[in-house]
């Protein structure tokens, strides 16, 4: 799409979709996987987006659990995977040629153009994204979710040893990330020493 008027972010939030500046796409997936693999599909999409961004910019990305791709510690891409009947709809938004962001987003968002110092082809990015998504979903289907979880943990500075704040509704949890479980959920070692499993929530550096 050239623009979105109601782009979805995390629950209750919009995705800033500047006209003719970003890559806004929804990809319909029909995979021979059980429903409990949904979190790992999101991880595979994040890995794919990071690969595509690196391919056209030459810049290394970081992955923030569960669905953010970062450049220079700021969000460049968001992913939302939702079940729809027998299919998964994988929505991906990438900030490509934005030159500015609204004041409330400027401290936390970045575009590929800002990071790379030049305008980039959204069409080229889309082709790279689709090819990378095919590769990572093939790994998921053929090798299992453990392979994707392992790749995500290797690519993400947030998977383990990172001090973070996790938003869970009105509750804020503080601690250090402590790895991923077999389903792709995030362990958090709280400041009181206990270990809890994060199933959903906004993860931010502390």
XYZ file of C-alpha atoms in Angstrom:
206
model
C 0.000 0.000 0.000
C 1.111 3.577 -0.608
C -0.438 4.588 2.706
C -2.461 3.250 5.630
C -5.192 5.203 7.373
C -5.522 2.752 10.268
C -2.241 0.871 10.505
C -2.153 -1.463 13.498
C 0.643 -1.608 16.005
C 0.610 -3.249 19.404
C -2.840 -3.370 21.051
C -4.290 0.112 21.316
C -1.602 1.740 19.189
C -1.412 2.912 15.581
C 1.427 2.463 13.110
C 2.585 5.799 11.691
C 2.175 5.327 7.929
C 3.501 8.324 6.028
C 2.199 8.344 2.450
C 4.575 6.980 -0.205
C 7.419 6.641 2.306
C 7.186 3.194 3.861
C 6.678 -0.416 2.940
C 3.235 -1.440 4.229
C 2.246 -4.961 3.259
C 0.180 -7.916 4.404
C 1.282 -11.386 3.349
C -1.179 -14.281 3.531
C 0.478 -17.472 4.776
C -0.934 -20.990 4.694
C 1.538 -23.140 6.551
C 1.363 -26.783 7.675
C 1.873 -25.743 11.287
C -0.220 -25.952 14.472
C -1.652 -22.785 16.003
C 0.877 -22.795 18.848
C 3.615 -21.992 16.317
C 2.178 -18.485 15.805
C 4.768 -16.723 18.039
C 7.588 -18.364 16.097
C 6.092 -17.274 12.760
C 6.429 -13.716 14.088
C 10.077 -14.397 14.905
C 10.706 -15.834 11.438
C 9.173 -12.697 9.917
C 11.423 -10.527 12.080
C 14.493 -12.418 10.956
C 13.367 -12.042 7.343
C 12.777 -8.304 7.684
C 16.183 -7.851 9.276
C 17.847 -9.806 6.447
C 16.029 -7.724 3.825
C 16.967 -4.437 5.487
C 20.615 -5.476 5.741
C 20.610 -6.595 2.102
C 19.618 -3.183 0.774
C 21.300 -0.909 3.350
C 24.368 -2.870 4.441
C 23.434 -2.049 8.041
C 23.171 -4.579 10.854
C 19.778 -4.862 12.577
C 18.827 -5.848 16.091
C 15.653 -7.757 16.987
C 13.593 -6.811 20.012
C 11.266 -9.540 21.228
C 8.716 -10.262 19.981
C 8.156 -8.202 16.815
C 10.418 -5.161 16.402
C 13.386 -4.681 14.075
C 15.797 -1.985 15.234
C 18.474 0.163 13.645
C 20.690 2.245 15.897
C 18.520 1.249 18.899
C 15.399 2.723 17.242
C 12.434 0.950 15.689
C 12.546 0.635 11.900
C 10.053 -2.185 11.406
C 7.075 -3.707 13.161
C 5.371 -7.046 12.558
C 1.896 -8.289 13.452
C 0.823 -11.871 12.658
C -2.852 -12.724 13.111
C -4.895 -15.872 12.546
C -7.726 -15.523 10.011
C -9.695 -18.721 9.438
C -7.178 -21.245 8.085
C -4.565 -18.633 7.161
C -2.115 -16.347 8.893
C -1.967 -12.709 7.852
C 1.529 -11.328 8.357
C 1.443 -7.534 8.423
C 4.823 -5.830 8.075
C 5.513 -2.112 8.247
C 8.988 -0.780 7.466
C 9.997 2.877 7.719
C 11.879 3.306 4.461
C 12.146 6.873 3.161
C 10.680 8.896 6.030
C 12.696 12.058 6.631
C 10.950 13.084 9.869
C 8.654 11.558 12.484
C 6.047 13.124 14.756
C 7.514 14.513 17.973
C 6.217 11.625 20.067
C 7.920 9.054 17.797
C 11.149 10.862 16.938
C 13.078 9.542 19.997
C 12.158 5.901 19.311
C 11.652 5.553 15.523
C 14.033 5.610 12.569
C 13.789 5.072 8.828
C 16.175 3.226 6.553
C 16.864 6.524 4.807
C 17.871 8.169 8.090
C 20.148 5.288 8.998
C 21.701 4.755 5.553
C 21.859 8.387 4.479
C 20.117 7.843 1.148
C 16.736 7.052 -0.374
C 16.020 3.403 -1.020
C 13.802 1.439 -3.383
C 10.721 0.076 -1.646
C 10.198 -2.352 -4.530
C 13.708 -3.754 -4.098
C 13.095 -4.048 -0.362
C 9.825 -5.917 -0.934
C 11.515 -8.450 -3.226
C 14.264 -9.019 -0.667
C 11.641 -9.342 2.090
C 9.567 -11.953 0.260
C 12.646 -14.037 -0.566
C 13.914 -13.849 3.016
C 10.485 -14.709 4.412
C 10.370 -17.806 2.193
C 13.793 -18.880 3.510
C 12.944 -18.470 7.179
C 9.511 -20.061 6.918
C 11.116 -22.995 5.115
C 13.481 -23.366 8.082
C 10.467 -23.318 10.419
C 8.526 -25.933 8.458
C 11.464 -28.248 7.720
C 13.624 -27.904 10.838
C 11.050 -26.938 13.468
C 10.569 -23.980 15.705
C 13.718 -24.703 17.721
C 15.825 -23.696 14.705
C 14.030 -20.346 14.322
C 14.170 -19.634 18.059
C 17.906 -20.321 18.016
C 18.441 -17.952 15.059
C 16.360 -15.256 16.741
C 18.310 -15.565 19.995
C 21.584 -15.239 18.070
C 20.359 -12.122 16.222
C 18.767 -10.341 19.198
C 20.529 -8.399 21.943
C 17.228 -8.530 23.834
C 16.933 -12.319 24.116
C 19.250 -12.671 27.108
C 21.272 -10.480 29.439
C 19.497 -7.220 28.609
C 18.053 -5.041 31.354
C 14.516 -4.100 30.308
C 11.136 -2.821 31.361
C 8.149 -4.884 30.201
C 4.740 -3.212 29.910
C 1.915 -5.586 30.823
C -1.242 -3.484 30.792
C -0.983 -1.185 33.800
C 1.895 -3.212 35.271
C 5.573 -2.554 34.634
C 8.012 -5.412 35.197
C 11.722 -4.704 35.557
C 14.514 -7.191 35.235
C 17.033 -8.863 32.948
C 16.039 -11.004 29.964
C 16.948 -14.642 30.512
C 16.443 -16.493 27.246
C 13.538 -17.926 25.273
C 11.449 -20.987 26.040
C 10.593 -23.811 23.618
C 7.574 -21.844 22.321
C 9.497 -18.635 21.725
C 8.287 -16.764 24.801
C 10.673 -14.576 26.811
C 12.013 -15.337 30.275
C 12.556 -12.358 32.566
C 14.651 -12.525 35.727
C 12.973 -10.019 38.029
C 14.853 -7.789 40.431
C 13.672 -9.955 43.342
C 15.441 -12.944 41.798
C 12.353 -14.776 40.568
C 12.003 -15.867 36.945
C 8.792 -15.247 35.013
C 7.676 -16.042 31.483
C 6.525 -13.119 29.328
C 3.801 -14.185 26.877
C 3.098 -10.688 25.528
C 3.965 -7.096 26.272
C 6.064 -4.165 25.203
C 9.754 -4.686 25.950
C 11.900 -1.569 26.285
C 15.464 -0.948 27.474
C 15.559 0.040 31.122
